[in-house]
Short mmCIF file of C-alpha atoms in Angstrom, two decimals:
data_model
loop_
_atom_site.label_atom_id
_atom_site.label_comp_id
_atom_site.label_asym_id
_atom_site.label_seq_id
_atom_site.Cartn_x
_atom_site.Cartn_y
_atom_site.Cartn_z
CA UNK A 1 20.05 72.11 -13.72
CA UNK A 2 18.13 69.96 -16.23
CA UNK A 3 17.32 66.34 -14.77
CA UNK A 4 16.99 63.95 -17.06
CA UNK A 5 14.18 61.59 -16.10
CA UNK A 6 14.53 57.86 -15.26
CA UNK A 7 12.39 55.71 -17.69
CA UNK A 8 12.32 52.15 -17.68
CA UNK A 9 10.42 49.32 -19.79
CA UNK A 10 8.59 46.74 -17.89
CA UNK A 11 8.24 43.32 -19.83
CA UNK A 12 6.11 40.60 -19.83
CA UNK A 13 7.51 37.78 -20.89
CA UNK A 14 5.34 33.95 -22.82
CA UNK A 15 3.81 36.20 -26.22
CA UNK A 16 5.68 39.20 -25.32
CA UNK A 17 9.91 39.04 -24.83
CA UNK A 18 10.14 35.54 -25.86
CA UNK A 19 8.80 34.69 -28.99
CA UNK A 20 7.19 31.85 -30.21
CA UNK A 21 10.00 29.15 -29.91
CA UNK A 22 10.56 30.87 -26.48
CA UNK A 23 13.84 32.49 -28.16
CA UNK A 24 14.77 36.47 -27.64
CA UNK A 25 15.36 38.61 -31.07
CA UNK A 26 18.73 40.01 -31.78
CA UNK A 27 17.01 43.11 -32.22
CA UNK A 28 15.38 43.23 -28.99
CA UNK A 29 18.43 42.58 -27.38
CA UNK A 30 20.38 45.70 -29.26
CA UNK A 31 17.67 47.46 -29.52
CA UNK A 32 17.71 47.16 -25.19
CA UNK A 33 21.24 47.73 -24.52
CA UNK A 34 21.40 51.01 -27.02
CA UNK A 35 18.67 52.13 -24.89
CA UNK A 36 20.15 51.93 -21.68
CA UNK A 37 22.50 54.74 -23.21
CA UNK A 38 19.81 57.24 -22.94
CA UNK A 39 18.67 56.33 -19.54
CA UNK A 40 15.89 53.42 -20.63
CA UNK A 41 16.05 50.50 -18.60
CA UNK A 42 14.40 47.11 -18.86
CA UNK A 43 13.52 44.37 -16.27
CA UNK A 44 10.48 42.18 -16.48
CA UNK A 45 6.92 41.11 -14.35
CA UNK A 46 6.45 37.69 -15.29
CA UNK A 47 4.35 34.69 -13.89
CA UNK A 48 7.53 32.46 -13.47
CA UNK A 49 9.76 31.97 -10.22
CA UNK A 50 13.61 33.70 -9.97
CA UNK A 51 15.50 29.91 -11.21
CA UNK A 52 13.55 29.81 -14.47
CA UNK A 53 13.74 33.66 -15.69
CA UNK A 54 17.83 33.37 -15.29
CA UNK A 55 18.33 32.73 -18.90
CA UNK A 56 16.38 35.58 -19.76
CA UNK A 57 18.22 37.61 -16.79
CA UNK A 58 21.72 36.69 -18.61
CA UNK A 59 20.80 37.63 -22.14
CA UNK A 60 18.61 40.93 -21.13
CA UNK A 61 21.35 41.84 -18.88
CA UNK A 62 18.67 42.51 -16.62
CA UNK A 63 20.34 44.81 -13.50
CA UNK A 64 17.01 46.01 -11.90
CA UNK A 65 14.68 44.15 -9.87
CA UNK A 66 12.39 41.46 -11.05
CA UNK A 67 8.53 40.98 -10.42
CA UNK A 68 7.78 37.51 -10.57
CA UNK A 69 4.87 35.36 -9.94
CA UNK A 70 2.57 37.58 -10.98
CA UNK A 71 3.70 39.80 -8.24
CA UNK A 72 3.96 37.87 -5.29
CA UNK A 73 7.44 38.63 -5.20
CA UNK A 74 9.81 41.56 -6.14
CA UNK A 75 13.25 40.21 -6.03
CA UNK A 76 16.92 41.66 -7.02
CA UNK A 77 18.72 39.56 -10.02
CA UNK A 78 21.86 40.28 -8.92
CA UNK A 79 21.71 40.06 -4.75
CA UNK A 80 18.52 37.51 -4.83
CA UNK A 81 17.30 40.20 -1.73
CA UNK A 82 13.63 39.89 -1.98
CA UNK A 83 12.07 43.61 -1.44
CA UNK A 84 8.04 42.29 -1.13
CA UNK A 85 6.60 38.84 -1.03
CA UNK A 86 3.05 37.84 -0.35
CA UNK A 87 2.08 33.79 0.23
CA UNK A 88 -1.17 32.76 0.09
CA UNK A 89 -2.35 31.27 2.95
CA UNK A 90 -1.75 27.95 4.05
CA UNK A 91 -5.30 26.67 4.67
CA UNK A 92 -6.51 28.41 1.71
CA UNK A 93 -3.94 26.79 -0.22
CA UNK A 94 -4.93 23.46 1.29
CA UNK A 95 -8.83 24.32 0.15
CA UNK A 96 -7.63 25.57 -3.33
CA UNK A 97 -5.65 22.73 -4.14
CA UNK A 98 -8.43 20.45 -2.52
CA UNK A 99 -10.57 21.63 -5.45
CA UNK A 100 -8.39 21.38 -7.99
CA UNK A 101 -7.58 17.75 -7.21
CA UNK A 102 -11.24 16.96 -6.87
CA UNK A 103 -12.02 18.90 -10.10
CA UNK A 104 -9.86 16.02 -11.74
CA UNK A 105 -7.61 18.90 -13.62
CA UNK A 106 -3.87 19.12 -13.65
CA UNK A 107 -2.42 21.74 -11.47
CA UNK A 108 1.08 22.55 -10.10
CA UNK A 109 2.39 25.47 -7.41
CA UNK A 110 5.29 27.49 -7.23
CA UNK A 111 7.12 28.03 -3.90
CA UNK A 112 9.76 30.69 -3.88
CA UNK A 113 12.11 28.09 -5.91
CA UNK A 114 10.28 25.31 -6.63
CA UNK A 115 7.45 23.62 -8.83
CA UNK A 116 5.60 21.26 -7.49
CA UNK A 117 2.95 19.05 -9.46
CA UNK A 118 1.84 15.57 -9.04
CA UNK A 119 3.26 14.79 -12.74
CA UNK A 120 5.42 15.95 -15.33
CA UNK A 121 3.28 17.94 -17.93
CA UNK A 122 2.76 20.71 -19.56
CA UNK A 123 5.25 23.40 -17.24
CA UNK A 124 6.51 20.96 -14.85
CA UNK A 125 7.48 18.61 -18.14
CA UNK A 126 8.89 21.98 -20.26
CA UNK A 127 11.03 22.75 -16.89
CA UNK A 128 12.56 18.68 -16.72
CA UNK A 129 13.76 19.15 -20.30
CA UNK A 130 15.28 22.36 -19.57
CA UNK A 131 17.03 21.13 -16.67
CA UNK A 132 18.65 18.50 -19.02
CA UNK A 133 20.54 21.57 -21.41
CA UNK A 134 21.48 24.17 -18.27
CA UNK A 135 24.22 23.79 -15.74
CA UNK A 136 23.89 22.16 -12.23
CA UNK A 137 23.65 25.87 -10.14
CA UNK A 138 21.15 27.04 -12.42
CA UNK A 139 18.82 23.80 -12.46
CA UNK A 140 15.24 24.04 -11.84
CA UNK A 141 13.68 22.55 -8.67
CA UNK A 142 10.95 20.25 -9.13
CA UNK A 143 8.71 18.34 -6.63
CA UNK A 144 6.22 15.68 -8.01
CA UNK A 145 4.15 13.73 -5.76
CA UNK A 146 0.83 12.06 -6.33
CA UNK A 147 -0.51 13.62 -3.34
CA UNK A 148 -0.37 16.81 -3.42
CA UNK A 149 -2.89 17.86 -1.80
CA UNK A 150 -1.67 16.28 1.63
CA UNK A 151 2.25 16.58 0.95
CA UNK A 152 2.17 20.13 -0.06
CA UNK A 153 5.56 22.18 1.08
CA UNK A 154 4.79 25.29 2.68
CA UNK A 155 5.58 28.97 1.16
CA UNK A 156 3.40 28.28 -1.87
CA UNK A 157 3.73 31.91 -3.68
CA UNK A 158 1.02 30.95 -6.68
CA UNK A 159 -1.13 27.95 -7.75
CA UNK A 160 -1.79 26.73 -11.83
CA UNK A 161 -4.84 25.27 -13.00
CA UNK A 162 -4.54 23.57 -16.54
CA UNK A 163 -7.36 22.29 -18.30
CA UNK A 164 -8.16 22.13 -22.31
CA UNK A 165 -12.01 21.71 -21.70
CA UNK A 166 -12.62 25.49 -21.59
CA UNK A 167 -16.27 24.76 -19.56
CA UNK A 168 -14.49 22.72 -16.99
CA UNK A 169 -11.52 25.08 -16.05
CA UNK A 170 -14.81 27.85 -15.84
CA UNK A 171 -16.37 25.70 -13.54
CA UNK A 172 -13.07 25.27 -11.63
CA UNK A 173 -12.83 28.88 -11.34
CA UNK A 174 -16.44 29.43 -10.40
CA UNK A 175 -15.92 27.44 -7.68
CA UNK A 176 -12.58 29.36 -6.72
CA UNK A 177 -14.24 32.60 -6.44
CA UNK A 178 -15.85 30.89 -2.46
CA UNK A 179 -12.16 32.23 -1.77
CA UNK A 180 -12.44 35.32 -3.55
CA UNK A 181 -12.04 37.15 0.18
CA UNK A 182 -8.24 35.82 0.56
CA UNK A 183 -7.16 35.28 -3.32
CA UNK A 184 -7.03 36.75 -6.94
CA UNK A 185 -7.69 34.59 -9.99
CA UNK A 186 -6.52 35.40 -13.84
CA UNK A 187 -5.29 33.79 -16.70
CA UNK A 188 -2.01 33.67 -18.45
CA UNK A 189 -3.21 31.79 -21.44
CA UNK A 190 -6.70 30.46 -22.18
CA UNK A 191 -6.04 26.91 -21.01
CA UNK A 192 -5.40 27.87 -17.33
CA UNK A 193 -6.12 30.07 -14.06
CA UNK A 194 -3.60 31.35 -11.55
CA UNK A 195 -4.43 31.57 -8.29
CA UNK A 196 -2.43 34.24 -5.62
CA UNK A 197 -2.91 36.05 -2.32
CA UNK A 198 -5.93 38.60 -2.43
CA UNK A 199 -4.40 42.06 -4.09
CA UNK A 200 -1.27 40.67 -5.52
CA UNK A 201 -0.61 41.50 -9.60
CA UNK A 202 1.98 42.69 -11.95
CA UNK A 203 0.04 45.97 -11.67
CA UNK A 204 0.64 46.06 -7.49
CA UNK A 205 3.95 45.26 -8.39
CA UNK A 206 5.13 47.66 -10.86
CA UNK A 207 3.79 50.65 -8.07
CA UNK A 208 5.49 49.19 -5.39
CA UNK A 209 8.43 49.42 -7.94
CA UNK A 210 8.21 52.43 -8.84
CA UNK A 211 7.29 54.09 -5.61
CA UNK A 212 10.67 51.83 -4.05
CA UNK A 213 12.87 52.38 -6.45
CA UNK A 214 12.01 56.11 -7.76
CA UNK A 215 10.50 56.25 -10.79
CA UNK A 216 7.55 58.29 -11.85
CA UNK A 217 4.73 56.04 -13.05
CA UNK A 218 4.29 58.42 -16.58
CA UNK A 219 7.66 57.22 -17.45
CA UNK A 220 7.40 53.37 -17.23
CA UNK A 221 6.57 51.28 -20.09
CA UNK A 222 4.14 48.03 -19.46
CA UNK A 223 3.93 45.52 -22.83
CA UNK A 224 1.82 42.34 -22.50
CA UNK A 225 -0.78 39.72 -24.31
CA UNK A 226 -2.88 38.07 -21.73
CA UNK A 227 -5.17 38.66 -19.16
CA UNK A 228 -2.54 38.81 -15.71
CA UNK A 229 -1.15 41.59 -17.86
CA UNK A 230 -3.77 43.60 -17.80
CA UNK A 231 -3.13 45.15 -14.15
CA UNK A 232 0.15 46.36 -15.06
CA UNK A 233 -0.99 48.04 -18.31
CA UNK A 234 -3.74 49.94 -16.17
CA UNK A 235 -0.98 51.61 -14.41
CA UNK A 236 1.35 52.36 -16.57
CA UNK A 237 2.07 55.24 -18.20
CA UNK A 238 2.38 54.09 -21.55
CA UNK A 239 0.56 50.75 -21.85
CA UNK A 240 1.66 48.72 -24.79
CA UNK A 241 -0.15 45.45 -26.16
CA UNK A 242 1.36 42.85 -28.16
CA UNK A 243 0.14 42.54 -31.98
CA UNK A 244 -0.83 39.28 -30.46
CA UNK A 245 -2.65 39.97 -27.22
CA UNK A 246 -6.26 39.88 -26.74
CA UNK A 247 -8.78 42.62 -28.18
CA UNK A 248 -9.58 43.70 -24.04
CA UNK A 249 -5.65 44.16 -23.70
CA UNK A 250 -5.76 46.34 -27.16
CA UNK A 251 -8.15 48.43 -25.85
CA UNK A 252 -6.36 49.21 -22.67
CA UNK A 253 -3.06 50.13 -24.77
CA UNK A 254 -2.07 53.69 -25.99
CA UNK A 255 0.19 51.62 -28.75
CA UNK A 256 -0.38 48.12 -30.14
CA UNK A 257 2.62 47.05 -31.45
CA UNK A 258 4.00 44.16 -34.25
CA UNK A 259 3.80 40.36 -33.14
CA UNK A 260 6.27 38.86 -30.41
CA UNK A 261 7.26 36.97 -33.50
CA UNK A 262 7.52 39.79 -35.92
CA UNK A 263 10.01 42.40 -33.89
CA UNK A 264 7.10 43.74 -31.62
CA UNK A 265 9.09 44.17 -28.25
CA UNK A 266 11.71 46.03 -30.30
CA UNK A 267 8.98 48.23 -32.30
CA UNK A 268 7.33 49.89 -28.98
CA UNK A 269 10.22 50.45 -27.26
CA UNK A 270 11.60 52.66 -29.99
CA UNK A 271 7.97 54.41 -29.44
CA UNK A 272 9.12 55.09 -25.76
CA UNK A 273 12.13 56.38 -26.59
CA UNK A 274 10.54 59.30 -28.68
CA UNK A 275 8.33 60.54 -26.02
#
């Protein structure tokens, strides 16, 4: 009896599902559901933590798993039953964050719900406004304290280093890499580094997905931009990069596809379907 073969689309999401104005396409959206028809899903492997990604859960009508910060965790949108988490640990956290703080950049940490930073800026700020717009369940927790080096909560899942003085934030991360035994640095935009346990990426986390929940690796597609996307495109089995992503994340793709802005997402997904 002919089987047909479970394929699924993994998505990453700042430059890649959301575009610009952080907003979704129609297309993508139709384009997504019609596909489910002929046995393509979609979920996504994104930096964030499960409360922020539950807009994007609701409109995707995302039913599979999630991979979220950066890996760290695998968790189901529907149950919340987490299926892997890795922490980094907590006196490496305490020596990480030590740095930053000293470093005199911003930085914030996620916990498995939380954000914690010592003001509201960049993320931390873009979450606060949210919070204003979205119903009380679905509201964003966020933790600001001036010392948060000392007053850190425990669980800390992934650490963000912001800094627009491009020598600085590599001087930052030169001096992260004296952990480079218990952690994993990369970047999600070229203002910051994220910081999580040693071995944890999108790319760890779309095999553990696929070897969990069944699929074959030659039929999952990985889309990104940036550099934490690179991992997952490396292991996929047909890589796609953004129209917008970095020349290093073009030449990992088999198909570089439109713009997040010009209809990209909904471009190499067709491209999936024909194979």
């Amino acid at each position: 009896m002919f089987e047909i073969k479970k394929k699924i689309v993994i998505s990453d999401m700042d430059g890649t599902l959301l575009r610009s104005d952080k907003t979704i396409s129609q297309k993508t959206i139709e384009t997504v559901n019609e596909l489910r028809k002929k046995n393509i899903d979609f979920t996504i492997a994104t930096g964030r933590i499960y409360p922020v990604v539950l807009e994007t859960v609701k409109i995707m009508n995302i039913k599979k798993p999630l991979i979220l910060c950066n890996g760290a965790l695998l968790q189901d949108p529907i149950t919340e039953e987490v299926y892997f988490s890795k922490l980094l640990e907590d006196d490496i956290v305490h020596k990480i964050l030590k740095t930053a703080d000293e470093s005199g950049c911003y930085f914030y940490y996620y916990t498995k719900d939380s954000i914690c930073a010592k003001e509201l800026k960049y993320t931390a700020k873009y979450y606060y406004e949210m919070n204003k717009t979205i119903k009380q369940e679905k509201k964003i927790n966020i933790y600001l304290s001036s010392n948060l080096v000392n007053e850190r909560k425990s669980n800390i899942y992934k650490v963000v280093v912001l800094e627009e003085n491009v020598e600085k934030l590599k001087q930052v991360k030169q001096e992260m890499k004296k952990y480079d035994e218990y952690i994993d640095i990369v970047s999600s935009y070229w203002n910051n580094i994220e910081i999580v346990a040693k071995d944890v990426s999108k790319g760890a986390g779309v095999k553990f997905f696929a070897e969990k929940f069944d699929y074959e690796i030659e039929n999952i597609m990985c889309i990104g931009d940036e550099e934490n996307d690179e991992s997952m495109l490396k292991v996929a089995g047909f890589p796609v990069a953004m129209g917008n992503a970095s020349e290093n994340m073009k030449k990992i793709a088999k198909y570089v596809t439109s713009s997040n802005d010009n209809e990209g997402m909904s471009e190499a997904i067709l491209k999936f379907a024909e194979l």
